[in-house]
């Protein structure tokens, strides 16, 4: 039984041949939508016109919940918090407990611009001179967002080099440190509570490393945190601490202080364009009819594929090498938000909520996992995206080939190759039973669903729009599934157990642990000594 019981009867329509549906030009027209710099095509799915009408009707409760979010209502009900990452890029007043929070948002943004400008123009320097490198230490949303965006917007970099350290594995920092000068490195520690064990462990290690070369390492640290007492104890001057409210979740936070490393890399003007692109998608999400609303339509496609068709995974396939970290970013965004087991009321869900999200940039994946996508027995809905133009005019022939590959893959997934067509590929080489056997290996079932998002070029504004599009998609899916997309209690248990296991790794009494854990600890301890 599907979680999404109001549409269970649509399961009977999921077997439609997409090639036949595409013959209906009116349907295809309904399933290609534009807003701003984006064109979104979901016509290569098995959604029929009547099914789309039903899906849109099922989304009728989204606008009220959407408006409540934008207006500062406490829609994160398990934590009693508003959900206002949109305010970080907004301009309109937003009231929380009778107070307009936008003044604080804009004040913090102004402080970020000033500090980023000082770092970029050399006003703020390290003890060895002008800042050449910035190291952002965070984890989860405090790392994935700015790391993804900094790579994506590399053509706009004209500031210090940016590096990202997240893993408590010492190799992460050791490899990063190889090319750094302690006297010209700025370290940004991103932790709202300033208690995240992985982040604080890395931060302390980096401070010790810097202290071997400079007299006052903390003077080259900044913090993205609301815990002023803890940042002060660490030695970071309050003028270099940038806080944010509890109504900003980690995976939604790079629009504010968590984006400081990005702002330093690309400049405040380009960062403002990044915010503007997201804000334009916010406005579209708030104002467009459901049938024209890109986040709503993207969500409906996701729900159709997962809840109606039962496809367990979703592949995000950007044909842009600089979007290499986008699938991982969206993986966290969706799987941490909608990887839930109970409804808002606390009742168990009768089935899975969110799909497994994964992917890699094209064309690399074509020579790897696309084999499973094309000929495996489990259909994998694919979400392609590609720009009309790259950032390397002298290599435009590369980009033309990139576009051709992107469009060819969605067409191949759609059409497939019949046994008769496969036979013609090997006739003359084989005959009889061997001909049939060889042909069978070359058959592609086709009828595999995909969507395609295209845009003129990957600019700061376009990237902002893409990220906001997916944020709102996750929101819509969560509303329609009846779950809370804004808590993450599943992160907590492992962290608690890791804390308790720490002393055991040093040889403490493990007698209360299960037999498997005791065996693993014993062998690891033996190898460590």
Short mmCIF file of C-alpha atoms in Angstrom, two decimals:
data_model
loop_
_atom_site.label_atom_id
_atom_site.label_comp_id
_atom_site.label_asym_id
_atom_site.label_seq_id
_atom_site.Cartn_x
_atom_site.Cartn_y
_atom_site.Cartn_z
CA UNK A 1 0.00 0.00 0.00
CA UNK A 2 1.30 3.44 -0.90
CA UNK A 3 1.67 6.14 1.73
CA UNK A 4 -0.07 8.37 -0.72
CA UNK A 5 -3.38 6.53 -0.54
CA UNK A 6 -5.60 9.13 -2.28
CA UNK A 7 -3.89 8.29 -5.56
CA UNK A 8 -3.45 4.54 -5.23
CA UNK A 9 -5.83 3.96 -8.12
CA UNK A 10 -3.40 5.77 -10.44
CA UNK A 11 -1.06 2.78 -10.23
CA UNK A 12 -3.05 1.20 -13.03
CA UNK A 13 -1.95 3.96 -15.43
CA UNK A 14 1.77 3.79 -14.72
CA UNK A 15 2.42 1.28 -17.50
CA UNK A 16 1.59 3.67 -20.34
CA UNK A 17 4.20 3.83 -23.10
CA UNK A 18 5.78 7.25 -22.93
CA UNK A 19 6.42 7.33 -26.69
CA UNK A 20 2.68 6.98 -27.28
CA UNK A 21 1.87 9.71 -24.77
CA UNK A 22 4.27 12.05 -26.55
CA UNK A 23 2.18 11.78 -29.69
CA UNK A 24 -0.42 13.91 -27.89
CA UNK A 25 0.99 17.40 -28.48
CA UNK A 26 -1.50 19.02 -26.13
CA UNK A 27 -0.29 16.79 -23.28
CA UNK A 28 3.33 17.51 -24.14
CA UNK A 29 2.63 21.23 -24.11
CA UNK A 30 1.21 20.96 -20.59
CA UNK A 31 4.34 19.19 -19.46
CA UNK A 32 6.88 21.72 -20.67
CA UNK A 33 6.95 24.78 -18.44
CA UNK A 34 9.04 27.95 -18.32
CA UNK A 35 9.83 30.53 -15.69
CA UNK A 36 12.63 33.08 -15.68
CA UNK A 37 15.75 31.49 -17.19
CA UNK A 38 14.43 27.91 -16.87
CA UNK A 39 12.61 25.47 -19.11
CA UNK A 40 11.44 22.29 -17.37
CA UNK A 41 10.34 19.32 -19.48
CA UNK A 42 8.62 16.40 -17.76
CA UNK A 43 6.85 15.06 -20.84
CA UNK A 44 9.16 12.03 -20.92
CA UNK A 45 7.30 10.48 -17.98
CA UNK A 46 4.28 8.18 -17.94
CA UNK A 47 2.04 10.85 -16.40
CA UNK A 48 -1.13 11.17 -18.48
CA UNK A 49 -3.18 14.34 -18.76
CA UNK A 50 -5.92 13.03 -16.41
CA UNK A 51 -3.27 11.79 -13.98
CA UNK A 52 -1.69 15.26 -13.92
CA UNK A 53 -5.09 16.74 -13.11
CA UNK A 54 -5.43 14.32 -10.21
CA UNK A 55 -1.94 15.09 -8.98
CA UNK A 56 -2.62 18.82 -9.08
CA UNK A 57 -5.89 18.32 -7.21
CA UNK A 58 -4.04 16.32 -4.56
CA UNK A 59 -1.70 19.31 -4.13
CA UNK A 60 -4.54 21.62 -3.20
CA UNK A 61 -3.35 21.84 0.41
CA UNK A 62 0.14 23.03 -0.54
CA UNK A 63 -0.59 26.78 -0.94
CA UNK A 64 -1.84 27.20 2.62
CA UNK A 65 1.18 25.40 4.06
CA UNK A 66 3.49 27.31 1.71
CA UNK A 67 2.05 30.64 2.82
CA UNK A 68 2.41 29.64 6.45
CA UNK A 69 6.09 28.91 5.88
CA UNK A 70 6.79 32.25 4.20
CA UNK A 71 4.84 34.10 6.88
CA UNK A 72 6.91 32.67 9.75
CA UNK A 73 4.49 30.13 11.22
CA UNK A 74 6.08 27.35 13.29
CA UNK A 75 5.60 24.65 10.69
CA UNK A 76 8.52 22.63 12.13
CA UNK A 77 6.17 21.34 14.77
CA UNK A 78 8.41 18.78 16.46
CA UNK A 79 10.95 21.47 17.31
CA UNK A 80 8.48 24.36 17.63
CA UNK A 81 10.29 26.47 15.03
CA UNK A 82 9.53 28.59 12.02
CA UNK A 83 11.15 27.59 8.72
CA UNK A 84 12.58 30.75 7.19
CA UNK A 85 15.63 30.03 5.07
CA UNK A 86 13.75 32.03 2.42
CA UNK A 87 14.09 35.11 4.66
CA UNK A 88 17.88 34.94 4.28
CA UNK A 89 17.45 35.89 0.62
CA UNK A 90 14.21 37.83 0.99
CA UNK A 91 13.18 41.46 0.98
CA UNK A 92 9.63 41.43 2.32
CA UNK A 93 8.92 41.80 6.07
CA UNK A 94 8.64 38.47 7.93
CA UNK A 95 7.14 38.42 11.41
CA UNK A 96 8.17 35.86 14.02
CA UNK A 97 6.58 36.29 17.44
CA UNK A 98 5.58 39.81 16.46
CA UNK A 99 9.07 40.87 15.38
CA UNK A 100 10.17 41.55 11.81
CA UNK A 101 13.28 39.37 11.45
CA UNK A 102 14.44 41.02 8.23
CA UNK A 103 16.33 43.78 10.03
CA UNK A 104 18.60 41.23 11.67
CA UNK A 105 18.96 39.31 8.40
CA UNK A 106 20.04 42.40 6.49
CA UNK A 107 22.37 43.57 9.28
CA UNK A 108 24.15 40.20 9.26
CA UNK A 109 24.38 40.25 5.47
CA UNK A 110 25.89 43.74 5.62
CA UNK A 111 28.49 42.54 8.14
CA UNK A 112 29.31 39.60 5.89
CA UNK A 113 29.77 41.91 2.90
CA UNK A 114 32.09 44.17 4.89
CA UNK A 115 34.22 41.32 6.20
CA UNK A 116 34.35 39.54 2.82
CA UNK A 117 35.37 42.81 1.19
CA UNK A 118 38.11 43.35 3.76
CA UNK A 119 39.48 39.85 3.12
CA UNK A 120 39.32 40.25 -0.64
CA UNK A 121 40.97 43.69 -0.82
CA UNK A 122 43.65 42.97 1.78
CA UNK A 123 42.30 45.18 4.55
CA UNK A 124 42.03 42.06 6.71
CA UNK A 125 45.32 40.17 6.62
CA UNK A 126 46.92 37.18 8.25
CA UNK A 127 50.07 37.42 10.30
CA UNK A 128 52.01 36.47 7.19
CA UNK A 129 50.32 38.95 4.87
CA UNK A 130 47.33 39.09 2.55
CA UNK A 131 44.90 36.16 2.81
CA UNK A 132 45.53 33.68 0.00
CA UNK A 133 43.40 30.76 1.20
CA UNK A 134 40.16 30.24 3.11
CA UNK A 135 39.41 26.96 4.89
CA UNK A 136 35.76 26.33 5.76
CA UNK A 137 35.39 23.75 8.54
CA UNK A 138 31.88 22.38 8.87
CA UNK A 139 29.86 19.24 8.27
CA UNK A 140 26.53 18.41 6.66
CA UNK A 141 24.78 21.55 5.49
CA UNK A 142 27.62 23.68 6.85
CA UNK A 143 29.89 22.04 4.29
CA UNK A 144 27.88 20.60 1.40
CA UNK A 145 26.12 23.84 0.47
CA UNK A 146 29.08 26.23 0.22
CA UNK A 147 31.37 23.49 -1.15
CA UNK A 148 28.89 22.70 -3.92
CA UNK A 149 28.22 26.34 -4.78
CA UNK A 150 31.88 27.39 -4.68
CA UNK A 151 32.77 24.69 -7.20
CA UNK A 152 29.73 25.46 -9.35
CA UNK A 153 30.62 29.16 -9.58
CA UNK A 154 34.35 28.72 -10.18
CA UNK A 155 34.26 31.00 -13.27
CA UNK A 156 33.32 33.87 -10.94
CA UNK A 157 36.17 33.37 -8.45
CA UNK A 158 38.42 36.37 -8.05
CA UNK A 159 39.14 36.10 -4.35
CA UNK A 160 41.25 33.77 -2.20
CA UNK A 161 41.21 30.05 -2.87
CA UNK A 162 38.56 28.18 -0.88
CA UNK A 163 38.97 24.76 0.72
CA UNK A 164 36.46 22.67 2.65
CA UNK A 165 37.20 20.30 5.51
CA UNK A 166 34.34 18.25 6.93
CA UNK A 167 35.40 14.69 7.69
CA UNK A 168 36.83 13.98 11.14
CA UNK A 169 39.13 11.54 9.34
CA UNK A 170 42.52 13.22 9.74
CA UNK A 171 43.23 12.59 6.06
CA UNK A 172 40.77 15.31 5.10
CA UNK A 173 42.72 18.03 6.89
CA UNK A 174 46.15 16.53 6.17
CA UNK A 175 45.58 16.64 2.42
CA UNK A 176 44.14 20.17 2.58
CA UNK A 177 47.03 21.49 4.67
CA UNK A 178 49.72 20.49 2.17
CA UNK A 179 49.45 23.64 0.06
CA UNK A 180 48.55 26.16 2.79
CA UNK A 181 50.63 28.86 4.45
CA UNK A 182 49.56 29.30 8.10
CA UNK A 183 50.34 33.00 7.94
CA UNK A 184 48.03 33.72 5.00
CA UNK A 185 45.14 31.33 5.72
CA UNK A 186 41.73 32.36 7.07
CA UNK A 187 39.78 29.62 8.85
CA UNK A 188 35.98 29.73 9.05
CA UNK A 189 34.42 27.41 11.64
CA UNK A 190 30.77 26.69 10.79
CA UNK A 191 28.73 25.31 13.67
CA UNK A 192 25.56 26.94 14.93
CA UNK A 193 25.98 25.61 18.48
CA UNK A 194 29.78 25.41 18.32
CA UNK A 195 29.53 21.94 19.83
CA UNK A 196 29.59 19.69 16.73
CA UNK A 197 32.28 17.19 17.68
CA UNK A 198 33.68 16.62 14.18
CA UNK A 199 33.85 20.34 13.41
CA UNK A 200 35.38 21.32 16.76
CA UNK A 201 37.93 18.51 16.55
CA UNK A 202 39.04 19.73 13.13
CA UNK A 203 39.01 23.37 14.23
CA UNK A 204 41.23 22.64 17.23
CA UNK A 205 43.65 20.68 15.07
CA UNK A 206 43.86 23.52 12.55
CA UNK A 207 44.37 26.09 15.31
CA UNK A 208 47.24 24.01 16.69
CA UNK A 209 48.75 23.71 13.20
CA UNK A 210 48.53 27.45 12.67
CA UNK A 211 49.94 28.13 16.13
CA UNK A 212 53.18 26.44 15.17
CA UNK A 213 53.88 29.31 12.76
CA UNK A 214 51.96 32.37 14.02
CA UNK A 215 51.73 33.95 17.45
CA UNK A 216 47.95 34.43 17.58
CA UNK A 217 46.17 31.80 15.46
CA UNK A 218 42.68 32.70 16.66
CA UNK A 219 43.07 36.13 15.05
CA UNK A 220 42.84 34.34 11.69
CA UNK A 221 39.63 32.52 12.60
CA UNK A 222 36.02 33.50 11.97
CA UNK A 223 32.94 31.62 13.19
CA UNK A 224 29.49 31.02 11.78
CA UNK A 225 27.69 30.40 15.05
CA UNK A 226 25.13 31.70 17.48
CA UNK A 227 27.11 30.56 20.53
CA UNK A 228 29.09 33.71 21.32
CA UNK A 229 30.27 32.36 24.66
CA UNK A 230 31.83 29.30 23.05
CA UNK A 231 33.37 31.16 20.12
CA UNK A 232 34.87 33.65 22.58
CA UNK A 233 36.28 30.81 24.67
CA UNK A 234 37.87 29.45 21.47
CA UNK A 235 39.52 32.85 21.01
CA UNK A 236 37.51 34.27 18.10
CA UNK A 237 36.76 37.99 18.31
CA UNK A 238 32.98 38.76 18.27
CA UNK A 239 33.47 41.03 15.25
CA UNK A 240 34.27 37.88 13.25
CA UNK A 241 31.31 35.82 14.49
CA UNK A 242 28.23 35.68 12.27
CA UNK A 243 25.15 34.11 13.81
CA UNK A 244 21.80 32.92 12.53
CA UNK A 245 18.49 32.05 14.16
CA UNK A 246 17.09 28.62 14.97
CA UNK A 247 14.60 28.97 12.14
CA UNK A 248 17.38 28.21 9.64
CA UNK A 249 18.14 24.51 9.26
CA UNK A 250 21.68 23.43 8.38
CA UNK A 251 20.87 22.04 4.94
CA UNK A 252 19.04 25.26 4.06
CA UNK A 253 21.61 27.67 5.45
CA UNK A 254 24.09 28.71 2.76
CA UNK A 255 22.02 31.81 1.91
CA UNK A 256 23.26 33.43 5.13
CA UNK A 257 26.47 33.22 7.18
CA UNK A 258 27.17 29.64 6.08
CA UNK A 259 27.73 31.13 2.62
CA UNK A 260 30.56 33.39 3.83
CA UNK A 261 33.27 31.34 2.10
CA UNK A 262 31.32 31.57 -1.16
CA UNK A 263 30.96 35.33 -0.77
CA UNK A 264 34.70 35.69 -0.20
CA UNK A 265 35.40 33.62 -3.32
CA UNK A 266 33.01 35.33 -5.76
CA UNK A 267 32.43 38.75 -4.19
CA UNK A 268 29.33 40.24 -2.63
CA UNK A 269 27.90 41.35 -5.99
CA UNK A 270 27.85 37.83 -7.36
CA UNK A 271 26.62 36.52 -4.00
CA UNK A 272 23.76 39.01 -4.18
CA UNK A 273 22.93 37.66 -7.66
CA UNK A 274 22.91 34.16 -6.17
CA UNK A 275 20.39 35.35 -3.57
CA UNK A 276 18.36 37.16 -6.23
CA UNK A 277 18.04 34.02 -8.35
CA UNK A 278 16.72 32.10 -5.36
CA UNK A 279 14.37 34.95 -4.44
CA UNK A 280 12.93 34.96 -7.96
CA UNK A 281 12.21 31.24 -7.62
CA UNK A 282 10.61 31.96 -4.22
CA UNK A 283 8.34 34.54 -5.85
CA UNK A 284 7.42 32.11 -8.62
CA UNK A 285 6.64 29.40 -6.05
CA UNK A 286 4.44 31.80 -4.08
CA UNK A 287 2.60 33.35 -7.00
CA UNK A 288 2.28 30.87 -9.88
CA UNK A 289 -0.77 28.65 -10.26
CA UNK A 290 -0.09 25.06 -9.32
CA UNK A 291 -0.29 23.95 -12.96
CA UNK A 292 2.45 26.44 -13.90
CA UNK A 293 4.53 26.12 -10.75
CA UNK A 294 7.94 24.52 -11.34
CA UNK A 295 8.61 23.38 -7.75
CA UNK A 296 5.12 21.89 -7.54
CA UNK A 297 5.44 20.12 -10.89
CA UNK A 298 8.90 18.78 -10.04
CA UNK A 299 7.50 17.46 -6.76
CA UNK A 300 4.53 15.84 -8.46
CA UNK A 301 6.86 14.04 -10.85
CA UNK A 302 8.88 12.80 -7.88
CA UNK A 303 5.78 11.59 -6.06
CA UNK A 304 4.45 9.94 -9.21
CA UNK A 305 7.69 8.03 -9.75
CA UNK A 306 8.19 7.01 -6.13
CA UNK A 307 4.73 6.72 -4.61
CA UNK A 308 2.68 5.70 -7.63
CA UNK A 309 5.18 3.81 -9.78
CA UNK A 310 7.19 2.47 -6.86
CA UNK A 311 10.62 3.36 -8.22
CA UNK A 312 12.93 3.39 -5.18
CA UNK A 313 15.69 5.69 -6.42
CA UNK A 314 16.17 8.94 -8.32
CA UNK A 315 19.27 9.91 -10.30
CA UNK A 316 20.31 13.58 -10.59
CA UNK A 317 22.48 13.96 -13.69
CA UNK A 318 23.85 17.47 -14.30
CA UNK A 319 25.71 17.81 -17.59
CA UNK A 320 28.12 20.33 -16.09
CA UNK A 321 31.37 19.27 -14.48
CA UNK A 322 31.19 22.20 -12.06
CA UNK A 323 27.93 20.76 -10.69
CA UNK A 324 29.79 17.63 -9.59
CA UNK A 325 28.74 18.19 -5.95
CA UNK A 326 25.11 19.00 -6.71
CA UNK A 327 23.87 15.38 -6.51
CA UNK A 328 25.44 15.00 -3.05
CA UNK A 329 23.94 18.33 -1.96
CA UNK A 330 20.48 17.30 -3.18
CA UNK A 331 20.96 13.89 -1.61
CA UNK A 332 21.23 15.51 1.79
CA UNK A 333 18.48 18.02 1.06
CA UNK A 334 15.95 15.33 0.18
CA UNK A 335 17.01 12.33 2.24
CA UNK A 336 17.55 14.23 5.48
CA UNK A 337 14.36 16.23 4.95
CA UNK A 338 11.98 13.50 3.82
CA UNK A 339 13.64 10.34 5.10
CA UNK A 340 10.97 9.95 7.76
CA UNK A 341 9.00 7.05 9.23
CA UNK A 342 6.04 8.82 10.83
CA UNK A 343 3.43 11.39 9.90
CA UNK A 344 3.19 14.84 11.44
CA UNK A 345 0.80 13.29 13.95
CA UNK A 346 3.41 10.69 14.92
CA UNK A 347 1.63 7.76 13.28
CA UNK A 348 3.77 5.17 11.45
CA UNK A 349 3.90 5.55 7.71
CA UNK A 350 2.69 2.44 5.87
CA UNK A 351 5.51 2.67 3.34
CA UNK A 352 8.67 4.60 2.44
CA UNK A 353 8.52 8.38 2.11
CA UNK A 354 11.54 9.67 0.20
CA UNK A 355 13.53 7.87 -2.51
CA UNK A 356 17.26 7.25 -2.52
CA UNK A 357 18.80 10.23 -4.34
CA UNK A 358 22.13 9.83 -6.09
CA UNK A 359 23.98 10.85 -9.22
CA UNK A 360 27.10 12.12 -10.94
CA UNK A 361 27.77 14.64 -13.69
CA UNK A 362 27.54 13.60 -17.33
CA UNK A 363 29.22 12.42 -19.41
CA UNK A 364 31.29 10.39 -16.92
CA UNK A 365 28.31 8.39 -15.72
CA UNK A 366 27.55 7.22 -19.24
CA UNK A 367 30.62 5.00 -19.02
CA UNK A 368 29.67 3.68 -15.59
CA UNK A 369 26.23 3.34 -14.01
CA UNK A 370 24.17 4.27 -17.10
CA UNK A 371 24.47 0.59 -18.04
CA UNK A 372 22.11 -0.24 -15.17
CA UNK A 373 19.84 2.68 -16.00
CA UNK A 374 19.43 1.52 -19.59
CA UNK A 375 19.31 -2.26 -19.27
CA UNK A 376 18.79 -3.06 -15.59
CA UNK A 377 15.45 -4.50 -14.54
CA UNK A 378 14.76 -1.68 -12.07
CA UNK A 379 13.76 1.61 -13.72
CA UNK A 380 15.62 4.63 -12.37
CA UNK A 381 13.92 8.00 -12.97
CA UNK A 382 16.56 10.44 -14.22
CA UNK A 383 16.71 14.20 -13.81
CA UNK A 384 18.93 15.76 -16.47
CA UNK A 385 20.08 19.37 -16.48
CA UNK A 386 22.25 21.26 -18.93
CA UNK A 387 23.10 24.85 -19.90
CA UNK A 388 22.89 26.20 -23.44
CA UNK A 389 26.34 27.75 -23.05
CA UNK A 390 29.44 26.98 -21.04
CA UNK A 391 32.05 29.37 -19.70
CA UNK A 392 34.81 28.37 -22.13
CA UNK A 393 34.08 29.97 -25.55
CA UNK A 394 37.26 28.57 -27.05
CA UNK A 395 35.99 25.08 -26.18
CA UNK A 396 32.42 25.52 -27.39
CA UNK A 397 32.71 22.36 -29.50
CA UNK A 398 33.05 20.48 -26.22
CA UNK A 399 29.83 22.04 -24.96
CA UNK A 400 27.94 21.17 -28.11
CA UNK A 401 28.97 17.56 -27.62
CA UNK A 402 27.91 17.77 -23.97
CA UNK A 403 24.42 18.98 -24.95
CA UNK A 404 24.14 16.27 -27.61
CA UNK A 405 24.99 13.61 -25.05
CA UNK A 406 22.47 14.93 -22.52
CA UNK A 407 19.60 14.96 -25.01
CA UNK A 408 20.66 11.62 -26.49
CA UNK A 409 20.52 9.89 -23.11
CA UNK A 410 16.97 11.00 -22.37
CA UNK A 411 15.94 9.95 -25.89
CA UNK A 412 17.63 6.56 -25.49
CA UNK A 413 15.89 5.99 -22.17
CA UNK A 414 12.61 6.89 -23.83
CA UNK A 415 12.84 4.87 -27.05
CA UNK A 416 15.03 1.94 -26.16
CA UNK A 417 15.81 -0.67 -28.82
CA UNK A 418 13.54 -3.57 -29.78
CA UNK A 419 14.69 -7.14 -30.36
CA UNK A 420 14.07 -6.72 -34.09
CA UNK A 421 16.23 -3.59 -34.15
CA UNK A 422 18.90 -5.36 -32.16
CA UNK A 423 18.91 -8.26 -34.63
CA UNK A 424 19.77 -5.90 -37.49
CA UNK A 425 22.86 -4.81 -35.54
CA UNK A 426 24.33 -8.31 -35.57
CA UNK A 427 22.90 -9.91 -38.72
CA UNK A 428 25.71 -11.12 -40.91
CA UNK A 429 27.93 -11.73 -37.89
CA UNK A 430 25.78 -14.47 -36.36
CA UNK A 431 22.90 -16.72 -37.38
CA UNK A 432 20.42 -19.12 -35.85
CA UNK A 433 20.21 -19.36 -32.09
CA UNK A 434 23.43 -17.40 -31.67
CA UNK A 435 21.91 -14.50 -33.62
CA UNK A 436 18.93 -14.43 -31.25
CA UNK A 437 21.16 -14.69 -28.18
CA UNK A 438 23.42 -11.89 -29.30
CA UNK A 439 20.43 -9.72 -30.19
CA UNK A 440 18.90 -10.24 -26.73
CA UNK A 441 21.99 -8.70 -25.14
CA UNK A 442 21.50 -5.57 -27.22
CA UNK A 443 17.83 -4.96 -26.38
CA UNK A 444 16.90 -1.82 -24.44
CA UNK A 445 13.40 -1.84 -22.98
CA UNK A 446 13.07 1.92 -23.12
CA UNK A 447 10.06 3.57 -21.53
CA UNK A 448 12.36 4.83 -18.76
CA UNK A 449 11.17 8.16 -17.29
CA UNK A 450 13.25 11.32 -17.23
CA UNK A 451 12.94 15.07 -16.83
CA UNK A 452 15.19 17.77 -18.26
CA UNK A 453 15.91 21.23 -16.87
CA UNK A 454 17.67 23.64 -19.23
CA UNK A 455 18.90 27.22 -18.77
CA UNK A 456 21.09 29.68 -20.69
CA UNK A 457 24.26 29.46 -18.58
CA UNK A 458 25.27 28.48 -15.05
CA UNK A 459 25.48 31.94 -13.47
CA UNK A 460 25.15 32.84 -9.78
CA UNK A 461 21.49 33.74 -10.30
CA UNK A 462 20.76 30.52 -12.16
CA UNK A 463 22.44 28.41 -9.47
CA UNK A 464 20.40 30.21 -6.82
CA UNK A 465 17.26 29.40 -8.78
CA UNK A 466 18.17 25.73 -9.15
CA UNK A 467 18.82 25.28 -5.44
CA UNK A 468 15.61 27.11 -4.45
CA UNK A 469 13.66 25.03 -6.98
CA UNK A 470 14.81 21.83 -5.30
CA UNK A 471 14.28 23.22 -1.78
CA UNK A 472 10.66 23.96 -2.61
CA UNK A 473 10.26 20.62 -4.36
CA UNK A 474 11.25 18.87 -1.13
CA UNK A 475 8.81 21.07 0.80
CA UNK A 476 5.90 20.20 -1.51
CA UNK A 477 6.65 16.48 -1.36
CA UNK A 478 6.77 16.64 2.44
CA UNK A 479 3.44 18.47 2.66
CA UNK A 480 1.75 15.97 0.36
CA UNK A 481 3.20 13.01 2.25
CA UNK A 482 2.11 14.49 5.57
CA UNK A 483 5.59 14.50 7.13
CA UNK A 484 7.86 17.08 8.77
CA UNK A 485 10.62 17.92 6.30
CA UNK A 486 12.47 20.17 8.73
CA UNK A 487 13.65 18.03 11.61
CA UNK A 488 16.39 15.38 11.50
CA UNK A 489 16.18 13.22 14.57
CA UNK A 490 17.72 10.34 12.63
CA UNK A 491 21.07 12.13 12.82
CA UNK A 492 21.12 12.09 16.61
CA UNK A 493 21.34 8.42 17.65
CA UNK A 494 24.59 7.67 15.84
CA UNK A 495 26.18 10.81 17.30
CA UNK A 496 25.16 9.79 20.81
CA UNK A 497 26.55 6.28 20.40
CA UNK A 498 29.80 7.60 18.89
CA UNK A 499 30.31 9.66 22.02
CA UNK A 500 29.81 6.61 24.24
CA UNK A 501 32.10 4.47 22.08
CA UNK A 502 34.98 6.94 22.22
CA UNK A 503 36.40 5.61 25.53
CA UNK A 504 35.99 2.02 24.34
CA UNK A 505 38.20 2.69 21.32
CA UNK A 506 40.87 3.64 23.86
CA UNK A 507 40.46 0.28 25.64
CA UNK A 508 37.54 0.90 27.99
CA UNK A 509 35.13 -1.76 29.25
CA UNK A 510 33.00 -2.96 26.30
CA UNK A 511 31.21 -5.73 28.16
CA UNK A 512 27.81 -4.10 27.77
CA UNK A 513 28.09 -3.90 23.99
CA UNK A 514 26.70 -6.54 21.65
CA UNK A 515 28.88 -9.44 20.53
CA UNK A 516 29.50 -7.99 17.08
CA UNK A 517 30.64 -4.61 18.40
CA UNK A 518 32.85 -6.28 21.04
CA UNK A 519 34.54 -8.41 18.38
CA UNK A 520 35.17 -5.42 16.11
CA UNK A 521 36.54 -3.33 18.98
CA UNK A 522 38.83 -6.11 20.14
CA UNK A 523 40.35 -6.62 16.69
CA UNK A 524 40.79 -2.89 16.09
CA UNK A 525 42.45 -2.45 19.48
CA UNK A 526 44.77 -5.35 18.74
CA UNK A 527 45.81 -3.81 15.44
CA UNK A 528 46.28 -0.36 17.03
CA UNK A 529 48.73 -1.63 19.68
#
